[in-house]
Amino acid sequence: MPQKPSRYKVIAFENTHDAVAAQRLLAGAPYRVMPTPRAITAACGIALRVAPSDERAVAEKMTGPEWQRLHCALYQITDGVGERIEKLDGED
Amino acid sequence: MKTIDALGKACPIPVIMANKAIDGGETAFTVLVDNDIAVENLKKAAGYHGYTFASTQRGDGNYETVFSKDGACVPEAPQQSAAPAGTDYMIFMGRDVIGAGERELGTNLARMFFFSLAESGDLPAVIAFMNAGVKLPTLDEQVVESLKTLAERGVKILVCGACLNFYGLTEQLKIGEVSNMYDIQTEMIHASKTITL
């Protein structure tokens, strides 16, 4: 049976174009593309998964005006349950 | 209640034995197995056929699993909405993206596909890569990582040698075995189904 890590963070996006644009901005950072977990319903299908040990390296790249224009939110996934931690873009 | 002794039987024999009882119209029966993977597979089979399922581990370490189906007892919905897949299906990847369209999207879809497949409970027997598909087990770090997980879980990964050669990627193969048209074709013919992406 699959051994799923029970805790990780996910960046979920309002639309797929932002999900693709975010990957360009995060080039070189340690993340994995995954289908958005079913627990997150208010987002598009592409999400970026960040392991606990990689959070800092990814966060360092999540800055600047281009990132601010993306519509996305950070979620904590614990045993398949998603909890929104913060909205990451500058707008409402 | 009928008792089926599947102790010492390797996967998928216990499930086949249970399915036979279900096909035979048994509404309540017990299957004895000696490992928890068999319990999980039997649970899936029970859900698929609309039987309620209960398992208890006995003092000797073996498991007693009970299948039951009666009018008064509404079976619980299976945990997975999809029916369990066979263990002998095959995935054929003839390109390095999924579908036709924007390349960037297709790359994301391919990465997501292998990521979720690596976490899935229903694994294919074989994944074969041909033509530009060979760029995935060579150049795509995330797909390579997922394929390594799949290989560890027993999935056979075949990569077309002529294609690696054509793209100059032979030395860069990170996972899987260099294969050929004969072997890949044979796997396709013997698979219960081949999913082409």
Short mmCIF file of N, CA and C in Angstrom, two decimals, chain B residues 28-178:
data_model
loop_
_atom_site.label_atom_id
_atom_site.label_comp_id
_atom_site.label_asym_id
_atom_site.label_seq_id
_atom_site.Cartn_x
_atom_site.Cartn_y
_atom_site.Cartn_z
N ALA B 28 -22.66 -14.79 2.69
CA ALA B 28 -21.84 -14.58 3.88
C ALA B 28 -20.78 -15.67 3.93
N PHE B 29 -19.55 -15.24 4.00
CA PHE B 29 -18.47 -16.23 4.09
C PHE B 29 -17.23 -15.61 4.71
N THR B 30 -16.34 -16.47 5.13
CA THR B 30 -15.12 -16.03 5.80
C THR B 30 -13.92 -16.43 4.94
N VAL B 31 -12.94 -15.53 4.85
CA VAL B 31 -11.70 -15.87 4.15
C VAL B 31 -10.56 -15.74 5.14
N LEU B 32 -9.77 -16.79 5.26
CA LEU B 32 -8.60 -16.74 6.15
C LEU B 32 -7.36 -16.41 5.33
N VAL B 33 -6.64 -15.37 5.73
CA VAL B 33 -5.41 -15.01 5.03
C VAL B 33 -4.31 -14.74 6.05
N ASP B 34 -3.06 -14.69 5.58
CA ASP B 34 -1.97 -14.55 6.53
C ASP B 34 -1.19 -13.25 6.38
N ASN B 35 -1.69 -12.32 5.58
CA ASN B 35 -0.95 -11.06 5.47
C ASN B 35 -1.90 -9.89 5.26
N ASP B 36 -1.44 -8.69 5.66
CA ASP B 36 -2.35 -7.54 5.66
C ASP B 36 -2.60 -6.98 4.26
N ILE B 37 -1.69 -7.28 3.32
CA ILE B 37 -1.94 -6.83 1.94
C ILE B 37 -3.15 -7.57 1.38
N ALA B 38 -3.22 -8.87 1.69
CA ALA B 38 -4.37 -9.66 1.24
C ALA B 38 -5.65 -9.10 1.85
N VAL B 39 -5.57 -8.67 3.13
CA VAL B 39 -6.76 -8.09 3.80
C VAL B 39 -7.21 -6.85 3.04
N GLU B 40 -6.24 -5.98 2.70
CA GLU B 40 -6.58 -4.76 1.97
C GLU B 40 -7.23 -5.07 0.62
N ASN B 41 -6.64 -6.04 -0.09
CA ASN B 41 -7.19 -6.40 -1.40
C ASN B 41 -8.57 -7.01 -1.28
N LEU B 42 -8.79 -7.81 -0.24
CA LEU B 42 -10.11 -8.41 -0.04
C LEU B 42 -11.13 -7.33 0.30
N LYS B 43 -10.68 -6.34 1.06
CA LYS B 43 -11.57 -5.23 1.44
C LYS B 43 -12.05 -4.50 0.19
N LYS B 44 -11.09 -4.25 -0.71
CA LYS B 44 -11.45 -3.58 -1.97
C LYS B 44 -12.44 -4.42 -2.76
N ALA B 45 -12.17 -5.72 -2.83
CA ALA B 45 -13.05 -6.62 -3.59
C ALA B 45 -14.45 -6.61 -2.98
N ALA B 46 -14.52 -6.61 -1.64
CA ALA B 46 -15.81 -6.61 -0.96
C ALA B 46 -16.58 -5.33 -1.31
N GLY B 47 -15.87 -4.19 -1.24
CA GLY B 47 -16.51 -2.91 -1.56
C GLY B 47 -17.01 -2.89 -3.00
N TYR B 48 -16.19 -3.44 -3.86
CA TYR B 48 -16.54 -3.44 -5.28
C TYR B 48 -17.82 -4.23 -5.55
N HIS B 49 -17.95 -5.34 -4.82
CA HIS B 49 -19.12 -6.19 -5.05
C HIS B 49 -20.29 -5.85 -4.13
N GLY B 50 -20.13 -4.79 -3.33
CA GLY B 50 -21.23 -4.37 -2.47
C GLY B 50 -21.41 -5.23 -1.22
N TYR B 51 -20.34 -5.87 -0.78
CA TYR B 51 -20.40 -6.66 0.45
C TYR B 51 -19.86 -5.82 1.61
N THR B 52 -20.41 -6.05 2.80
CA THR B 52 -19.78 -5.43 3.96
C THR B 52 -18.60 -6.32 4.35
N PHE B 53 -17.63 -5.68 4.96
CA PHE B 53 -16.37 -6.37 5.20
C PHE B 53 -15.90 -6.09 6.62
N ALA B 54 -15.42 -7.12 7.27
CA ALA B 54 -14.83 -6.93 8.59
C ALA B 54 -13.64 -7.86 8.70
N SER B 55 -12.59 -7.39 9.35
CA SER B 55 -11.45 -8.29 9.52
C SER B 55 -10.94 -8.22 10.95
N THR B 56 -10.53 -9.36 11.46
CA THR B 56 -9.93 -9.40 12.79
C THR B 56 -8.67 -10.25 12.71
N GLN B 57 -7.67 -9.80 13.45
CA GLN B 57 -6.43 -10.58 13.48
C GLN B 57 -6.54 -11.57 14.64
N ARG B 58 -6.26 -12.82 14.33
CA ARG B 58 -6.39 -13.83 15.36
C ARG B 58 -5.10 -13.93 16.17
N GLY B 59 -5.17 -14.70 17.21
CA GLY B 59 -4.01 -14.88 18.10
C GLY B 59 -2.78 -15.42 17.39
N ASP B 60 -3.01 -16.25 16.36
CA ASP B 60 -1.88 -16.84 15.65
C ASP B 60 -1.30 -15.91 14.57
N GLY B 61 -1.82 -14.68 14.52
CA GLY B 61 -1.28 -13.71 13.56
C GLY B 61 -2.00 -13.70 12.23
N ASN B 62 -2.81 -14.71 11.97
CA ASN B 62 -3.56 -14.75 10.71
C ASN B 62 -4.82 -13.88 10.82
N TYR B 63 -5.39 -13.58 9.67
CA TYR B 63 -6.56 -12.71 9.64
C TYR B 63 -7.80 -13.48 9.22
N GLU B 64 -8.88 -13.14 9.93
CA GLU B 64 -10.17 -13.71 9.59
C GLU B 64 -10.98 -12.57 8.98
N THR B 65 -11.31 -12.68 7.70
CA THR B 65 -12.08 -11.61 7.08
C THR B 65 -13.48 -12.14 6.75
N VAL B 66 -14.47 -11.33 7.07
CA VAL B 66 -15.85 -11.75 6.88
C VAL B 66 -16.54 -10.89 5.83
N PHE B 67 -17.06 -11.56 4.81
CA PHE B 67 -17.84 -10.90 3.77
C PHE B 67 -19.31 -11.15 4.09
N SER B 68 -20.14 -10.13 4.00
CA SER B 68 -21.56 -10.41 4.19
C SER B 68 -22.42 -9.47 3.36
N LYS B 69 -23.52 -10.02 2.96
CA LYS B 69 -24.45 -9.24 2.14
C LYS B 69 -25.84 -9.73 2.51
N ASP B 70 -26.60 -8.88 3.22
CA ASP B 70 -27.99 -9.25 3.44
C ASP B 70 -28.86 -8.02 3.31
N GLY B 71 -30.11 -8.25 3.08
CA GLY B 71 -31.04 -7.16 2.79
C GLY B 71 -31.08 -6.10 3.86
N ALA B 72 -31.00 -6.54 5.14
CA ALA B 72 -31.14 -5.59 6.24
C ALA B 72 -29.90 -4.72 6.39
N CYS B 73 -28.80 -5.23 5.91
CA CYS B 73 -27.54 -4.54 6.14
C CYS B 73 -27.11 -3.84 4.85
N VAL B 74 -27.26 -2.52 4.83
CA VAL B 74 -26.88 -1.79 3.62
C VAL B 74 -25.37 -1.72 3.55
N PRO B 75 -24.80 -2.22 2.47
CA PRO B 75 -23.34 -2.18 2.40
C PRO B 75 -22.83 -0.75 2.34
N GLU B 76 -21.71 -0.55 3.00
CA GLU B 76 -21.09 0.77 2.96
C GLU B 76 -20.52 1.00 1.56
N ALA B 77 -20.51 2.25 1.18
CA ALA B 77 -19.93 2.56 -0.13
C ALA B 77 -18.45 2.22 -0.08
N PRO B 78 -17.92 1.69 -1.18
CA PRO B 78 -16.49 1.42 -1.18
C PRO B 78 -15.71 2.71 -0.98
N GLN B 79 -14.54 2.56 -0.36
CA GLN B 79 -13.73 3.75 -0.08
C GLN B 79 -13.30 4.45 -1.36
N GLN B 80 -12.94 3.65 -2.35
CA GLN B 80 -12.54 4.27 -3.60
C GLN B 80 -13.73 4.19 -4.55
N SER B 81 -14.02 5.27 -5.20
CA SER B 81 -15.19 5.28 -6.05
C SER B 81 -14.97 4.41 -7.28
N ALA B 82 -13.74 4.34 -7.74
CA ALA B 82 -13.48 3.55 -8.93
C ALA B 82 -13.30 2.08 -8.56
N ALA B 83 -13.65 1.22 -9.48
CA ALA B 83 -13.43 -0.21 -9.26
C ALA B 83 -11.93 -0.46 -9.23
N PRO B 84 -11.49 -1.43 -8.45
CA PRO B 84 -10.05 -1.70 -8.44
C PRO B 84 -9.60 -2.16 -9.82
N ALA B 85 -8.49 -1.63 -10.24
CA ALA B 85 -7.98 -2.01 -11.56
C ALA B 85 -7.31 -3.37 -11.46
N GLY B 86 -7.15 -4.00 -12.60
CA GLY B 86 -6.40 -5.26 -12.61
C GLY B 86 -4.95 -4.96 -12.33
N THR B 87 -4.19 -6.00 -12.07
CA THR B 87 -2.78 -5.76 -11.78
C THR B 87 -1.94 -5.98 -13.03
N ASP B 88 -2.61 -6.23 -14.15
CA ASP B 88 -1.84 -6.57 -15.34
C ASP B 88 -2.09 -5.58 -16.48
N TYR B 89 -2.41 -4.35 -16.12
CA TYR B 89 -2.58 -3.39 -17.20
C TYR B 89 -1.26 -2.68 -17.48
N MET B 90 -1.21 -2.00 -18.60
CA MET B 90 0.04 -1.41 -19.05
C MET B 90 -0.19 0.04 -19.46
N ILE B 91 0.82 0.85 -19.26
CA ILE B 91 0.73 2.25 -19.71
C ILE B 91 1.78 2.47 -20.79
N PHE B 92 1.34 3.03 -21.90
CA PHE B 92 2.25 3.30 -23.01
C PHE B 92 2.37 4.80 -23.19
N MET B 93 3.60 5.31 -23.11
CA MET B 93 3.83 6.74 -23.21
C MET B 93 4.63 6.96 -24.49
N GLY B 94 3.96 7.41 -25.55
CA GLY B 94 4.62 7.59 -26.82
C GLY B 94 5.09 9.02 -27.05
N ARG B 95 4.97 9.85 -26.01
CA ARG B 95 5.40 11.24 -26.12
C ARG B 95 5.78 11.74 -24.74
N ASP B 96 6.40 12.89 -24.65
CA ASP B 96 6.86 13.37 -23.35
C ASP B 96 5.86 14.33 -22.70
N VAL B 97 4.68 14.43 -23.28
CA VAL B 97 3.62 15.25 -22.70
C VAL B 97 2.34 14.42 -22.74
N ILE B 98 1.32 14.89 -22.02
CA ILE B 98 0.02 14.22 -22.15
C ILE B 98 -0.85 15.05 -23.08
N GLY B 99 -1.38 14.39 -24.08
CA GLY B 99 -2.31 15.03 -24.99
C GLY B 99 -1.64 15.96 -25.98
N ALA B 100 -2.47 16.56 -26.82
CA ALA B 100 -1.98 17.52 -27.80
C ALA B 100 -2.42 18.90 -27.36
N GLY B 101 -1.57 19.88 -27.53
CA GLY B 101 -1.91 21.24 -27.10
C GLY B 101 -0.66 21.94 -26.61
N GLU B 102 -0.86 22.92 -25.72
CA GLU B 102 0.29 23.68 -25.22
C GLU B 102 1.27 22.74 -24.51
N ARG B 103 2.53 22.85 -24.90
CA ARG B 103 3.55 21.98 -24.38
C ARG B 103 3.71 22.11 -22.86
N GLU B 104 3.66 23.36 -22.38
CA GLU B 104 3.87 23.61 -20.95
C GLU B 104 2.80 22.90 -20.11
N LEU B 105 1.59 22.94 -20.60
CA LEU B 105 0.49 22.26 -19.90
C LEU B 105 0.68 20.75 -19.98
N GLY B 106 1.02 20.27 -21.18
CA GLY B 106 1.22 18.83 -21.37
C GLY B 106 2.31 18.27 -20.47
N THR B 107 3.37 19.06 -20.25
CA THR B 107 4.46 18.65 -19.36
C THR B 107 3.95 18.55 -17.92
N ASN B 108 3.17 19.55 -17.51
CA ASN B 108 2.58 19.52 -16.17
C ASN B 108 1.70 18.30 -15.99
N LEU B 109 0.90 18.01 -16.99
CA LEU B 109 -0.03 16.87 -16.90
C LEU B 109 0.74 15.56 -16.78
N ALA B 110 1.84 15.44 -17.53
CA ALA B 110 2.65 14.22 -17.47
C ALA B 110 3.25 14.06 -16.07
N ARG B 111 3.78 15.15 -15.53
CA ARG B 111 4.37 15.08 -14.19
C ARG B 111 3.32 14.71 -13.16
N MET B 112 2.16 15.33 -13.27
CA MET B 112 1.08 15.07 -12.32
C MET B 112 0.60 13.62 -12.44
N PHE B 113 0.56 13.13 -13.66
CA PHE B 113 0.08 11.76 -13.88
C PHE B 113 0.98 10.75 -13.16
N PHE B 114 2.29 10.87 -13.38
CA PHE B 114 3.19 9.90 -12.77
C PHE B 114 3.29 10.11 -11.26
N PHE B 115 3.15 11.36 -10.82
CA PHE B 115 3.15 11.64 -9.38
C PHE B 115 2.00 10.89 -8.71
N SER B 116 0.80 11.04 -9.27
CA SER B 116 -0.33 10.40 -8.59
C SER B 116 -0.35 8.89 -8.82
N LEU B 117 0.17 8.45 -9.95
CA LEU B 117 0.26 7.00 -10.18
C LEU B 117 1.17 6.36 -9.12
N ALA B 118 2.27 7.06 -8.79
CA ALA B 118 3.22 6.51 -7.81
C ALA B 118 2.58 6.37 -6.43
N GLU B 119 1.54 7.16 -6.17
CA GLU B 119 0.86 7.09 -4.87
C GLU B 119 -0.37 6.19 -4.93
N SER B 120 -0.68 5.71 -6.11
CA SER B 120 -1.92 4.97 -6.30
C SER B 120 -1.84 3.55 -5.73
N GLY B 121 -2.99 2.99 -5.41
CA GLY B 121 -3.03 1.60 -4.95
C GLY B 121 -3.16 0.61 -6.10
N ASP B 122 -3.50 1.11 -7.27
CA ASP B 122 -3.73 0.23 -8.42
C ASP B 122 -2.63 0.45 -9.46
N LEU B 123 -1.55 -0.27 -9.30
CA LEU B 123 -0.39 -0.03 -10.16
C LEU B 123 -0.46 -0.86 -11.44
N PRO B 124 0.10 -0.33 -12.51
CA PRO B 124 0.20 -1.13 -13.74
C PRO B 124 1.32 -2.15 -13.58
N ALA B 125 1.30 -3.15 -14.45
CA ALA B 125 2.40 -4.12 -14.43
C ALA B 125 3.61 -3.53 -15.14
N VAL B 126 3.33 -2.76 -16.20
CA VAL B 126 4.41 -2.26 -17.07
C VAL B 126 4.11 -0.82 -17.48
N ILE B 127 5.16 -0.01 -17.56
CA ILE B 127 5.07 1.30 -18.21
C ILE B 127 6.14 1.29 -19.31
N ALA B 128 5.72 1.61 -20.53
CA ALA B 128 6.69 1.60 -21.64
C ALA B 128 6.80 3.00 -22.24
N PHE B 129 8.02 3.38 -22.56
CA PHE B 129 8.27 4.70 -23.17
C PHE B 129 8.85 4.51 -24.56
N MET B 130 8.27 5.23 -25.51
CA MET B 130 8.75 5.16 -26.88
C MET B 130 8.77 6.55 -27.50
N ASN B 131 9.48 6.68 -28.61
CA ASN B 131 9.63 7.97 -29.29
C ASN B 131 9.98 9.06 -28.27
N ALA B 132 9.36 10.25 -28.33
CA ALA B 132 9.76 11.32 -27.41
C ALA B 132 9.44 10.98 -25.96
N GLY B 133 8.64 9.93 -25.74
CA GLY B 133 8.37 9.48 -24.37
C GLY B 133 9.64 9.17 -23.60
N VAL B 134 10.70 8.77 -24.31
CA VAL B 134 11.96 8.42 -23.63
C VAL B 134 12.62 9.63 -22.97
N LYS B 135 12.13 10.82 -23.28
CA LYS B 135 12.69 12.02 -22.63
C LYS B 135 12.28 12.08 -21.16
N LEU B 136 11.21 11.39 -20.79
CA LEU B 136 10.75 11.42 -19.39
C LEU B 136 11.68 10.65 -18.45
N PRO B 137 12.02 9.38 -18.73
CA PRO B 137 12.90 8.67 -17.79
C PRO B 137 14.37 9.10 -17.89
N THR B 138 14.66 10.08 -18.74
CA THR B 138 16.04 10.56 -18.88
C THR B 138 16.19 11.99 -18.36
N LEU B 139 15.33 12.89 -18.85
CA LEU B 139 15.56 14.32 -18.62
C LEU B 139 14.64 14.95 -17.58
N ASP B 140 13.50 14.34 -17.29
CA ASP B 140 12.54 15.00 -16.39
C ASP B 140 12.73 14.51 -14.95
N GLU B 141 13.33 15.38 -14.14
CA GLU B 141 13.68 14.99 -12.77
C GLU B 141 12.48 14.49 -11.97
N GLN B 142 11.38 15.22 -12.08
CA GLN B 142 10.23 14.82 -11.26
C GLN B 142 9.66 13.48 -11.71
N VAL B 143 9.56 13.28 -13.03
CA VAL B 143 9.03 12.01 -13.52
C VAL B 143 9.97 10.87 -13.15
N VAL B 144 11.29 11.13 -13.23
CA VAL B 144 12.27 10.10 -12.85
C VAL B 144 12.04 9.67 -11.40
N GLU B 145 11.80 10.67 -10.54
CA GLU B 145 11.57 10.37 -9.11
C GLU B 145 10.32 9.50 -8.94
N SER B 146 9.26 9.85 -9.65
CA SER B 146 8.02 9.05 -9.56
C SER B 146 8.25 7.64 -10.10
N LEU B 147 9.00 7.55 -11.20
CA LEU B 147 9.25 6.23 -11.79
C LEU B 147 10.09 5.36 -10.86
N LYS B 148 11.01 5.99 -10.12
CA LYS B 148 11.82 5.21 -9.16
C LYS B 148 10.90 4.62 -8.09
N THR B 149 9.95 5.42 -7.62
CA THR B 149 8.99 4.91 -6.62
C THR B 149 8.20 3.76 -7.21
N LEU B 150 7.75 3.92 -8.46
CA LEU B 150 6.96 2.88 -9.10
C LEU B 150 7.78 1.60 -9.28
N ALA B 151 9.05 1.77 -9.66
CA ALA B 151 9.92 0.60 -9.85
C ALA B 151 10.12 -0.13 -8.52
N GLU B 152 10.29 0.65 -7.45
CA GLU B 152 10.44 0.04 -6.12
C GLU B 152 9.20 -0.73 -5.73
N ARG B 153 8.08 -0.30 -6.24
CA ARG B 153 6.82 -0.97 -5.91
C ARG B 153 6.51 -2.10 -6.91
N GLY B 154 7.47 -2.42 -7.76
CA GLY B 154 7.33 -3.61 -8.59
C GLY B 154 6.87 -3.39 -10.02
N VAL B 155 6.76 -2.13 -10.44
CA VAL B 155 6.33 -1.87 -11.81
C VAL B 155 7.54 -2.01 -12.74
N LYS B 156 7.33 -2.71 -13.86
CA LYS B 156 8.41 -2.90 -14.84
C LYS B 156 8.42 -1.67 -15.76
N ILE B 157 9.58 -1.05 -15.90
CA ILE B 157 9.67 0.14 -16.74
C ILE B 157 10.55 -0.16 -17.94
N LEU B 158 9.96 -0.10 -19.13
CA LEU B 158 10.67 -0.44 -20.36
C LEU B 158 10.87 0.83 -21.19
N VAL B 159 12.08 1.02 -21.67
CA VAL B 159 12.38 2.22 -22.44
C VAL B 159 12.96 1.79 -23.78
N CYS B 160 12.38 2.28 -24.84
CA CYS B 160 12.78 1.91 -26.21
C CYS B 160 14.23 2.31 -26.47
N GLY B 161 15.07 1.33 -26.73
CA GLY B 161 16.50 1.59 -26.95
C GLY B 161 16.77 2.35 -28.23
N ALA B 162 16.04 2.02 -29.30
CA ALA B 162 16.24 2.72 -30.57
C ALA B 162 15.90 4.21 -30.41
N CYS B 163 14.88 4.48 -29.59
CA CYS B 163 14.45 5.86 -29.39
C CYS B 163 15.49 6.63 -28.57
N LEU B 164 16.03 5.98 -27.53
CA LEU B 164 17.09 6.61 -26.73
C LEU B 164 18.25 6.97 -27.64
N ASN B 165 18.59 6.02 -28.50
CA ASN B 165 19.70 6.23 -29.43
C ASN B 165 19.41 7.39 -30.38
N PHE B 166 18.21 7.42 -30.91
CA PHE B 166 17.83 8.46 -31.87
C PHE B 166 17.96 9.85 -31.26
N TYR B 167 17.50 9.99 -30.01
CA TYR B 167 17.55 11.30 -29.37
C TYR B 167 18.88 11.56 -28.66
N GLY B 168 19.83 10.60 -28.75
CA GLY B 168 21.12 10.78 -28.09
C GLY B 168 21.02 10.77 -26.57
N LEU B 169 20.08 9.98 -26.05
CA LEU B 169 19.83 10.00 -24.61
C LEU B 169 20.22 8.69 -23.91
N THR B 170 20.84 7.78 -24.65
CA THR B 170 21.14 6.46 -24.09
C THR B 170 21.92 6.55 -22.78
N GLU B 171 22.88 7.46 -22.73
CA GLU B 171 23.73 7.56 -21.53
C GLU B 171 22.99 8.24 -20.38
N GLN B 172 21.84 8.83 -20.69
CA GLN B 172 21.16 9.62 -19.65
C GLN B 172 19.97 8.93 -19.02
N LEU B 173 19.82 7.65 -19.32
CA LEU B 173 18.68 6.92 -18.75
C LEU B 173 18.86 6.82 -17.23
N LYS B 174 17.87 7.33 -16.47
CA LYS B 174 17.98 7.35 -15.01
C LYS B 174 17.24 6.18 -14.36
N ILE B 175 16.24 5.66 -15.05
CA ILE B 175 15.43 4.60 -14.45
C ILE B 175 14.81 3.76 -15.57
N GLY B 176 14.70 2.48 -15.33
CA GLY B 176 14.07 1.60 -16.31
C GLY B 176 15.11 0.81 -17.07
N GLU B 177 14.62 -0.18 -17.83
CA GLU B 177 15.54 -1.01 -18.60
C GLU B 177 15.41 -0.70 -20.09
N VAL B 178 16.54 -0.70 -20.76
CA VAL B 178 16.55 -0.48 -22.20
C VAL B 178 15.87 -1.68 -22.85
#
